[in-house]
């Protein structure tokens, strides 16, 4: 797991130094890696969300998939109805620490061209998702 590097800032810090924990969204639906792409798209539609947090068998966050990614996979010529999330999730993507500043996390996301980033605690449990500001 790669955490975005952080420097702790007190809660009274300036607005520009708000932490990820202050601005993240709820993690939303958490699914397992053996879920198929079609089922994941159905879960997203039902939850009215654009991303899903993917967890391992122990419930620890392993990555994140977006509707854009799932749709691209489904539209690919190599797609089968047995394609699972563990085969396509962005498991090498970084994770954000809730203590990171929003600015630090957004910088890392823009550098890696990520629209959303899972926020995890020290054990790897999903706490939320940070989406880039528009």
CSV table of N, CA and C in Angstrom, one decimal:
chain,number,residue,atom,x,y,z
A,1,UNK,N,0.8,-1.2,0.0
A,1,UNK,CA,0.0,0.0,0.0
A,1,UNK,C,0.9,1.2,0.0
A,2,UNK,N,0.6,2.2,-0.9
A,2,UNK,CA,1.4,3.4,-1.0
A,2,UNK,C,0.5,4.6,-0.4
A,3,UNK,N,0.9,5.1,0.7
A,3,UNK,CA,0.2,6.3,1.3
A,3,UNK,C,0.8,7.5,0.7
A,4,UNK,N,0.0,8.5,0.5
A,4,UNK,CA,0.5,9.8,0.1
A,4,UNK,C,1.3,10.4,1.3
A,5,UNK,N,2.5,10.9,1.1
A,5,UNK,CA,3.3,11.4,2.2
A,5,UNK,C,2.6,12.6,2.8
A,6,UNK,N,2.7,12.7,4.1
A,6,UNK,CA,2.0,13.8,4.8
A,6,UNK,C,2.9,14.5,5.8
A,7,UNK,N,2.5,15.7,6.2
A,7,UNK,CA,3.0,16.3,7.4
A,7,UNK,C,1.8,16.8,8.2
A,8,UNK,N,1.8,16.5,9.4
A,8,UNK,CA,0.7,16.8,10.3
A,8,UNK,C,0.6,18.3,10.5
A,9,UNK,N,-0.7,18.7,10.4
A,9,UNK,CA,-1.0,20.1,10.7
A,9,UNK,C,-2.1,20.2,11.7
A,10,UNK,N,-2.0,21.1,12.6
A,10,UNK,CA,-3.1,21.2,13.7
A,10,UNK,C,-4.4,21.5,13.1
A,11,UNK,N,-5.5,21.2,13.8
A,11,UNK,CA,-6.8,21.4,13.4
A,11,UNK,C,-7.2,22.9,13.1
A,12,UNK,N,-6.4,23.8,13.7
A,12,UNK,CA,-6.7,25.2,13.5
A,12,UNK,C,-6.0,25.8,12.3
A,13,UNK,N,-5.4,24.9,11.5
A,13,UNK,CA,-4.6,25.4,10.3
A,13,UNK,C,-5.5,26.1,9.4
A,14,UNK,N,-4.9,26.9,8.6
A,14,UNK,CA,-5.5,27.7,7.5
A,14,UNK,C,-6.4,26.9,6.6
A,15,UNK,N,-7.4,27.4,6.0
A,15,UNK,CA,-8.3,26.7,5.1
A,15,UNK,C,-7.6,26.0,4.0
A,16,UNK,N,-6.5,26.5,3.5
A,16,UNK,CA,-5.7,25.9,2.5
A,16,UNK,C,-5.0,24.6,3.0
A,17,UNK,N,-4.9,24.4,4.3
A,17,UNK,CA,-4.3,23.3,4.8
A,17,UNK,C,-5.2,22.3,5.5
A,18,UNK,N,-6.5,22.3,5.0
A,18,UNK,CA,-7.5,21.3,5.5
A,18,UNK,C,-7.0,19.9,5.2
A,19,UNK,N,-7.3,19.0,6.1
A,19,UNK,CA,-6.9,17.6,5.9
A,19,UNK,C,-7.8,16.9,5.0
A,20,UNK,N,-7.3,15.7,4.5
A,20,UNK,CA,-8.2,14.8,3.7
A,20,UNK,C,-9.4,14.4,4.5
A,21,UNK,N,-9.2,14.1,5.8
A,21,UNK,CA,-10.3,13.7,6.6
A,21,UNK,C,-11.4,14.8,6.7
A,22,UNK,N,-11.0,16.0,6.6
A,22,UNK,CA,-12.0,17.1,6.7
A,22,UNK,C,-12.8,17.2,5.4
A,23,UNK,N,-12.3,16.7,4.3
A,23,UNK,CA,-13.0,17.0,3.0
A,23,UNK,C,-13.4,15.7,2.2
A,24,UNK,N,-13.0,14.5,2.7
A,24,UNK,CA,-13.3,13.3,2.0
A,24,UNK,C,-14.8,13.0,2.0
A,25,UNK,N,-15.3,12.2,1.0
A,25,UNK,CA,-16.6,11.7,1.0
A,25,UNK,C,-16.6,10.4,1.7
A,26,UNK,N,-17.8,9.9,2.1
A,26,UNK,CA,-17.9,8.6,2.7
A,26,UNK,C,-17.4,7.6,1.7
A,27,UNK,N,-16.9,6.5,2.2
A,27,UNK,CA,-16.3,5.5,1.3
A,27,UNK,C,-17.3,4.9,0.3
A,28,UNK,N,-18.6,4.9,0.7
A,28,UNK,CA,-19.6,4.4,-0.2
A,28,UNK,C,-19.6,2.9,-0.3
A,29,UNK,N,-20.1,2.3,-1.3
A,29,UNK,CA,-20.2,0.8,-1.4
A,29,UNK,C,-18.7,0.3,-1.4
A,30,UNK,N,-18.5,-0.8,-0.6
A,30,UNK,CA,-17.3,-1.5,-0.6
A,30,UNK,C,-17.6,-2.9,-1.1
A,31,UNK,N,-16.8,-3.3,-2.1
A,31,UNK,CA,-17.1,-4.6,-2.8
A,31,UNK,C,-15.8,-5.4,-2.8
A,32,UNK,N,-16.0,-6.7,-3.1
A,32,UNK,CA,-14.8,-7.6,-3.1
A,32,UNK,C,-14.3,-7.8,-4.5
A,33,UNK,N,-13.1,-8.2,-4.6
A,33,UNK,CA,-12.4,-8.3,-5.9
A,33,UNK,C,-13.0,-9.4,-6.8
A,34,UNK,N,-13.7,-10.3,-6.3
A,34,UNK,CA,-14.3,-11.4,-7.1
A,34,UNK,C,-15.6,-11.0,-7.8
A,35,UNK,N,-16.1,-9.8,-7.5
A,35,UNK,CA,-17.3,-9.3,-8.2
A,35,UNK,C,-17.0,-9.0,-9.6
A,36,UNK,N,-18.0,-9.4,-10.5
A,36,UNK,CA,-17.8,-9.1,-11.9
A,36,UNK,C,-18.1,-7.7,-12.3
A,37,UNK,N,-17.6,-7.3,-13.5
A,37,UNK,CA,-17.8,-5.9,-13.9
A,37,UNK,C,-19.3,-5.6,-14.1
A,38,UNK,N,-20.1,-6.5,-14.6
A,38,UNK,CA,-21.5,-6.2,-14.8
A,38,UNK,C,-22.2,-6.0,-13.4
A,39,UNK,N,-21.9,-6.8,-12.4
A,39,UNK,CA,-22.5,-6.6,-11.1
A,39,UNK,C,-22.0,-5.3,-10.5
A,40,UNK,N,-20.8,-5.0,-10.7
A,40,UNK,CA,-20.2,-3.7,-10.1
A,40,UNK,C,-20.9,-2.5,-10.8
A,41,UNK,N,-21.2,-2.6,-12.0
A,41,UNK,CA,-21.9,-1.5,-12.7
A,41,UNK,C,-23.3,-1.4,-12.2
A,42,UNK,N,-23.9,-2.5,-11.9
A,42,UNK,CA,-25.3,-2.5,-11.3
A,42,UNK,C,-25.3,-1.9,-9.9
A,43,UNK,N,-24.2,-2.2,-9.1
A,43,UNK,CA,-24.1,-1.7,-7.7
A,43,UNK,C,-23.9,-0.2,-7.8
A,44,UNK,N,-23.1,0.3,-8.7
A,44,UNK,CA,-22.8,1.7,-8.9
A,44,UNK,C,-24.1,2.4,-9.3
A,45,UNK,N,-24.9,1.9,-10.2
A,45,UNK,CA,-26.1,2.5,-10.6
A,45,UNK,C,-27.1,2.6,-9.5
A,46,UNK,N,-27.2,1.5,-8.7
A,46,UNK,CA,-28.1,1.5,-7.6
A,46,UNK,C,-27.7,2.5,-6.5
A,47,UNK,N,-26.4,2.6,-6.3
A,47,UNK,CA,-25.9,3.5,-5.2
A,47,UNK,C,-25.7,5.0,-5.7
A,48,UNK,N,-25.9,5.1,-7.0
A,48,UNK,CA,-25.7,6.5,-7.6
A,48,UNK,C,-24.4,7.1,-7.3
A,49,UNK,N,-23.4,6.3,-7.6
A,49,UNK,CA,-22.0,6.7,-7.3
A,49,UNK,C,-21.1,6.4,-8.6
A,50,UNK,N,-20.0,7.1,-8.7
A,50,UNK,CA,-19.1,6.9,-9.8
A,50,UNK,C,-17.9,6.0,-9.5
A,51,UNK,N,-17.9,5.5,-8.3
A,51,UNK,CA,-16.7,4.7,-7.9
A,51,UNK,C,-17.1,3.6,-6.9
A,52,UNK,N,-16.3,2.6,-6.8
A,52,UNK,CA,-16.4,1.6,-5.8
A,52,UNK,C,-15.1,1.3,-5.1
A,53,UNK,N,-15.1,1.2,-3.8
A,53,UNK,CA,-13.8,0.8,-3.1
A,53,UNK,C,-13.8,-0.8,-3.2
A,54,UNK,N,-12.7,-1.3,-3.6
A,54,UNK,CA,-12.5,-2.7,-3.8
A,54,UNK,C,-11.7,-3.2,-2.6
A,55,UNK,N,-12.2,-4.3,-1.9
A,55,UNK,CA,-11.5,-4.8,-0.7
A,55,UNK,C,-11.1,-6.3,-0.9
A,56,UNK,N,-10.2,-6.7,-0.1
A,56,UNK,CA,-9.7,-8.1,-0.2
A,56,UNK,C,-10.6,-8.9,0.8
A,57,UNK,N,-10.3,-10.2,0.9
A,57,UNK,CA,-11.1,-11.1,1.7
A,57,UNK,C,-11.1,-10.7,3.2
A,58,UNK,N,-10.2,-9.9,3.6
A,58,UNK,CA,-10.1,-9.5,5.0
A,58,UNK,C,-10.8,-8.1,5.2
A,59,UNK,N,-11.4,-7.6,4.1
A,59,UNK,CA,-12.0,-6.3,4.2
A,59,UNK,C,-11.1,-5.1,4.1
A,60,UNK,N,-9.9,-5.3,3.8
A,60,UNK,CA,-8.9,-4.2,3.6
A,60,UNK,C,-9.0,-3.6,2.2
A,61,UNK,N,-8.9,-2.3,2.1
A,61,UNK,CA,-8.9,-1.7,0.8
A,61,UNK,C,-7.7,-2.1,-0.1
A,62,UNK,N,-8.0,-2.5,-1.3
A,62,UNK,CA,-7.0,-2.9,-2.3
A,62,UNK,C,-7.0,-1.9,-3.5
A,63,UNK,N,-8.0,-1.1,-3.6
A,63,UNK,CA,-8.0,-0.2,-4.7
A,63,UNK,C,-9.4,0.4,-4.9
A,64,UNK,N,-9.6,1.0,-6.1
A,64,UNK,CA,-10.8,1.7,-6.4
A,64,UNK,C,-11.0,1.5,-7.9
A,65,UNK,N,-12.3,1.3,-8.2
A,65,UNK,CA,-12.7,1.3,-9.7
A,65,UNK,C,-13.7,2.4,-9.9
A,66,UNK,N,-13.7,3.0,-11.1
A,66,UNK,CA,-14.6,4.0,-11.4
A,66,UNK,C,-15.5,3.5,-12.5
A,67,UNK,N,-16.6,4.2,-12.7
A,67,UNK,CA,-17.6,3.8,-13.8
A,67,UNK,C,-16.9,4.0,-15.1
A,68,UNK,N,-16.1,5.0,-15.3
A,68,UNK,CA,-15.3,5.1,-16.6
A,68,UNK,C,-14.5,3.9,-16.9
A,69,UNK,N,-13.7,3.5,-15.9
A,69,UNK,CA,-12.9,2.3,-16.0
A,69,UNK,C,-13.7,1.0,-16.3
A,70,UNK,N,-14.8,0.8,-15.6
A,70,UNK,CA,-15.6,-0.4,-15.8
A,70,UNK,C,-16.2,-0.4,-17.2
A,71,UNK,N,-16.7,0.8,-17.6
A,71,UNK,CA,-17.3,0.9,-19.0
A,71,UNK,C,-16.3,0.6,-20.0
A,72,UNK,N,-15.0,1.2,-19.9
A,72,UNK,CA,-14.0,0.9,-20.9
A,72,UNK,C,-13.6,-0.6,-20.9
A,73,UNK,N,-13.6,-1.2,-19.8
A,73,UNK,CA,-13.3,-2.7,-19.8
A,73,UNK,C,-14.4,-3.4,-20.5
A,74,UNK,N,-15.6,-3.1,-20.1
A,74,UNK,CA,-16.8,-3.8,-20.7
A,74,UNK,C,-16.8,-3.6,-22.2
A,75,UNK,N,-16.4,-2.5,-22.7
A,75,UNK,CA,-16.5,-2.2,-24.2
A,75,UNK,C,-15.3,-2.7,-24.9
A,76,UNK,N,-14.2,-3.2,-24.2
A,76,UNK,CA,-13.0,-3.8,-24.8
A,76,UNK,C,-13.3,-5.1,-25.5
A,77,UNK,N,-12.7,-5.4,-26.6
A,77,UNK,CA,-12.9,-6.6,-27.3
A,77,UNK,C,-12.5,-7.9,-26.5
A,78,UNK,N,-11.6,-7.8,-25.5
A,78,UNK,CA,-11.2,-8.9,-24.7
A,78,UNK,C,-12.1,-9.2,-23.5
A,79,UNK,N,-13.2,-8.4,-23.4
A,79,UNK,CA,-14.0,-8.5,-22.2
A,79,UNK,C,-14.8,-9.8,-22.2
A,80,UNK,N,-15.0,-10.5,-21.1
A,80,UNK,CA,-15.9,-11.6,-20.9
A,80,UNK,C,-16.7,-11.3,-19.7
A,81,UNK,N,-17.9,-12.0,-19.6
A,81,UNK,CA,-18.7,-11.8,-18.4
A,81,UNK,C,-18.2,-12.3,-17.1
A,82,UNK,N,-17.0,-12.9,-17.2
A,82,UNK,CA,-16.3,-13.4,-16.0
A,82,UNK,C,-15.2,-12.5,-15.5
A,83,UNK,N,-15.0,-11.4,-16.2
A,83,UNK,CA,-14.0,-10.5,-15.8
A,83,UNK,C,-14.3,-9.9,-14.4
A,84,UNK,N,-13.4,-10.1,-13.4
A,84,UNK,CA,-13.6,-9.6,-12.0
A,84,UNK,C,-12.9,-8.3,-11.8
A,85,UNK,N,-13.3,-7.7,-10.7
A,85,UNK,CA,-12.7,-6.4,-10.3
A,85,UNK,C,-11.2,-6.5,-10.0
A,86,UNK,N,-10.8,-7.6,-9.3
A,86,UNK,CA,-9.4,-7.8,-9.0
A,86,UNK,C,-8.5,-7.8,-10.2
A,87,UNK,N,-9.1,-8.1,-11.4
A,87,UNK,CA,-8.4,-8.2,-12.6
A,87,UNK,C,-8.2,-6.8,-13.2
A,88,UNK,N,-9.0,-5.8,-12.8
A,88,UNK,CA,-8.9,-4.5,-13.4
A,88,UNK,C,-8.8,-3.3,-12.4
A,89,UNK,N,-9.0,-3.5,-11.1
A,89,UNK,CA,-8.9,-2.4,-10.2
A,89,UNK,C,-7.6,-1.8,-10.2
A,90,UNK,N,-7.6,-0.5,-9.9
A,90,UNK,CA,-6.4,0.3,-9.8
A,90,UNK,C,-5.7,0.0,-8.5
A,91,UNK,N,-5.1,-1.2,-8.3
A,91,UNK,CA,-4.5,-1.7,-7.1
A,91,UNK,C,-3.2,-1.1,-6.8
A,92,UNK,N,-2.6,-0.5,-7.9
A,92,UNK,CA,-1.2,0.1,-7.7
A,92,UNK,C,-1.3,1.6,-7.4
A,93,UNK,N,-2.6,2.1,-7.5
A,93,UNK,CA,-2.8,3.5,-7.2
A,93,UNK,C,-2.4,3.8,-5.7
A,94,UNK,N,-2.1,5.0,-5.4
A,94,UNK,CA,-1.8,5.3,-4.0
A,94,UNK,C,-3.1,5.4,-3.2
A,95,UNK,N,-2.9,5.5,-1.9
A,95,UNK,CA,-4.0,5.7,-1.0
A,95,UNK,C,-3.6,6.9,-0.2
A,96,UNK,N,-4.6,7.7,0.2
A,96,UNK,CA,-4.4,8.9,1.0
A,96,UNK,C,-4.5,8.6,2.5
A,97,UNK,N,-3.7,9.2,3.2
A,97,UNK,CA,-3.8,9.2,4.7
A,97,UNK,C,-4.9,10.3,5.1
A,98,UNK,N,-5.7,10.0,6.1
A,98,UNK,CA,-6.6,11.0,6.5
A,98,UNK,C,-5.9,12.3,7.1
A,99,UNK,N,-4.7,12.2,7.5
A,99,UNK,CA,-3.9,13.3,8.0
A,99,UNK,C,-3.2,14.1,6.9
A,100,UNK,N,-3.2,13.7,5.7
A,100,UNK,CA,-2.6,14.5,4.6
A,100,UNK,C,-3.4,15.7,4.4
A,101,UNK,N,-2.8,16.8,3.9
A,101,UNK,CA,-3.5,18.0,3.6
A,101,UNK,C,-4.2,17.7,2.3
A,102,UNK,N,-5.3,18.3,2.1
A,102,UNK,CA,-6.1,18.2,0.9
A,102,UNK,C,-5.2,18.6,-0.3
A,103,UNK,N,-4.4,19.7,-0.2
A,103,UNK,CA,-3.5,20.2,-1.2
A,103,UNK,C,-2.5,19.1,-1.6
A,104,UNK,N,-1.9,18.4,-0.6
A,104,UNK,CA,-1.0,17.4,-0.9
A,104,UNK,C,-1.6,16.2,-1.7
A,105,UNK,N,-2.8,15.8,-1.2
A,105,UNK,CA,-3.5,14.7,-1.9
A,105,UNK,C,-3.9,15.1,-3.3
A,106,UNK,N,-4.4,16.3,-3.5
A,106,UNK,CA,-4.8,16.7,-4.8
A,106,UNK,C,-3.6,16.8,-5.8
A,107,UNK,N,-2.5,17.2,-5.3
A,107,UNK,CA,-1.3,17.3,-6.1
A,107,UNK,C,-0.9,15.9,-6.5
A,108,UNK,N,-0.9,14.9,-5.6
A,108,UNK,CA,-0.6,13.5,-6.0
A,108,UNK,C,-1.6,13.0,-7.0
A,109,UNK,N,-2.9,13.3,-6.8
A,109,UNK,CA,-3.9,12.8,-7.8
A,109,UNK,C,-3.7,13.4,-9.2
A,110,UNK,N,-3.4,14.7,-9.2
A,110,UNK,CA,-3.2,15.3,-10.5
A,110,UNK,C,-2.0,14.7,-11.2
A,111,UNK,N,-0.9,14.5,-10.4
A,111,UNK,CA,0.3,14.0,-11.0
A,111,UNK,C,0.1,12.6,-11.6
A,112,UNK,N,-0.7,11.8,-10.9
A,112,UNK,CA,-1.0,10.4,-11.4
A,112,UNK,C,-2.3,10.3,-12.2
A,113,UNK,N,-2.9,11.5,-12.5
A,113,UNK,CA,-4.1,11.6,-13.3
A,113,UNK,C,-5.2,10.7,-12.7
A,114,UNK,N,-5.5,10.8,-11.5
A,114,UNK,CA,-6.6,10.1,-10.8
A,114,UNK,C,-7.7,11.1,-10.4
A,115,UNK,N,-8.9,10.7,-10.7
A,115,UNK,CA,-10.1,11.5,-10.3
A,115,UNK,C,-10.5,11.3,-8.9
A,116,UNK,N,-10.2,10.1,-8.3
A,116,UNK,CA,-10.6,9.8,-7.0
A,116,UNK,C,-9.5,8.9,-6.3
A,117,UNK,N,-9.4,9.0,-5.0
A,117,UNK,CA,-8.4,8.4,-4.3
A,117,UNK,C,-9.0,7.8,-3.0
A,118,UNK,N,-8.8,6.5,-2.7
A,118,UNK,CA,-9.3,5.9,-1.4
A,118,UNK,C,-8.5,6.5,-0.3
A,119,UNK,N,-9.2,6.8,0.8
A,119,UNK,CA,-8.6,7.2,2.1
A,119,UNK,C,-8.6,6.1,3.0
A,120,UNK,N,-7.4,5.7,3.5
A,120,UNK,CA,-7.4,4.5,4.4
A,120,UNK,C,-6.6,4.8,5.7
A,121,UNK,N,-7.0,4.0,6.7
A,121,UNK,CA,-6.2,4.2,8.0
A,121,UNK,C,-5.0,3.4,7.9
A,122,UNK,N,-4.2,3.4,9.0
A,122,UNK,CA,-2.9,2.7,9.0
A,122,UNK,C,-3.0,1.2,8.8
A,123,UNK,N,-4.2,0.6,9.1
A,123,UNK,CA,-4.3,-0.8,8.8
A,123,UNK,C,-4.8,-1.2,7.4
A,124,UNK,N,-5.2,-0.2,6.7
A,124,UNK,CA,-5.7,-0.4,5.3
A,124,UNK,C,-7.2,-0.4,5.2
A,125,UNK,N,-7.9,0.0,6.3
A,125,UNK,CA,-9.4,0.0,6.2
A,125,UNK,C,-9.8,1.3,5.5
A,126,UNK,N,-10.8,1.2,4.6
A,126,UNK,CA,-11.3,2.3,3.8
A,126,UNK,C,-12.1,3.2,4.8
A,127,UNK,N,-11.7,4.5,4.8
A,127,UNK,CA,-12.4,5.5,5.6
A,127,UNK,C,-13.3,6.4,4.7
A,128,UNK,N,-12.9,6.6,3.5
A,128,UNK,CA,-13.6,7.5,2.6
A,128,UNK,C,-12.9,7.5,1.2
A,129,UNK,N,-13.4,8.4,0.4
A,129,UNK,CA,-12.8,8.7,-0.9
A,129,UNK,C,-12.6,10.2,-1.1
A,130,UNK,N,-11.5,10.5,-1.6
A,130,UNK,CA,-11.3,11.9,-1.9
A,130,UNK,C,-11.4,12.1,-3.4
A,131,UNK,N,-12.3,13.0,-3.9
A,131,UNK,CA,-12.4,13.3,-5.3
A,131,UNK,C,-11.8,14.6,-5.6
A,132,UNK,N,-11.2,14.8,-6.8
A,132,UNK,CA,-10.6,16.0,-7.2
A,132,UNK,C,-11.6,17.1,-7.2
A,133,UNK,N,-11.2,18.3,-6.8
A,133,UNK,CA,-12.1,19.5,-7.0
A,133,UNK,C,-12.1,19.9,-8.5
A,134,UNK,N,-13.3,20.3,-8.9
A,134,UNK,CA,-13.5,20.6,-10.3
A,134,UNK,C,-13.0,22.0,-10.5
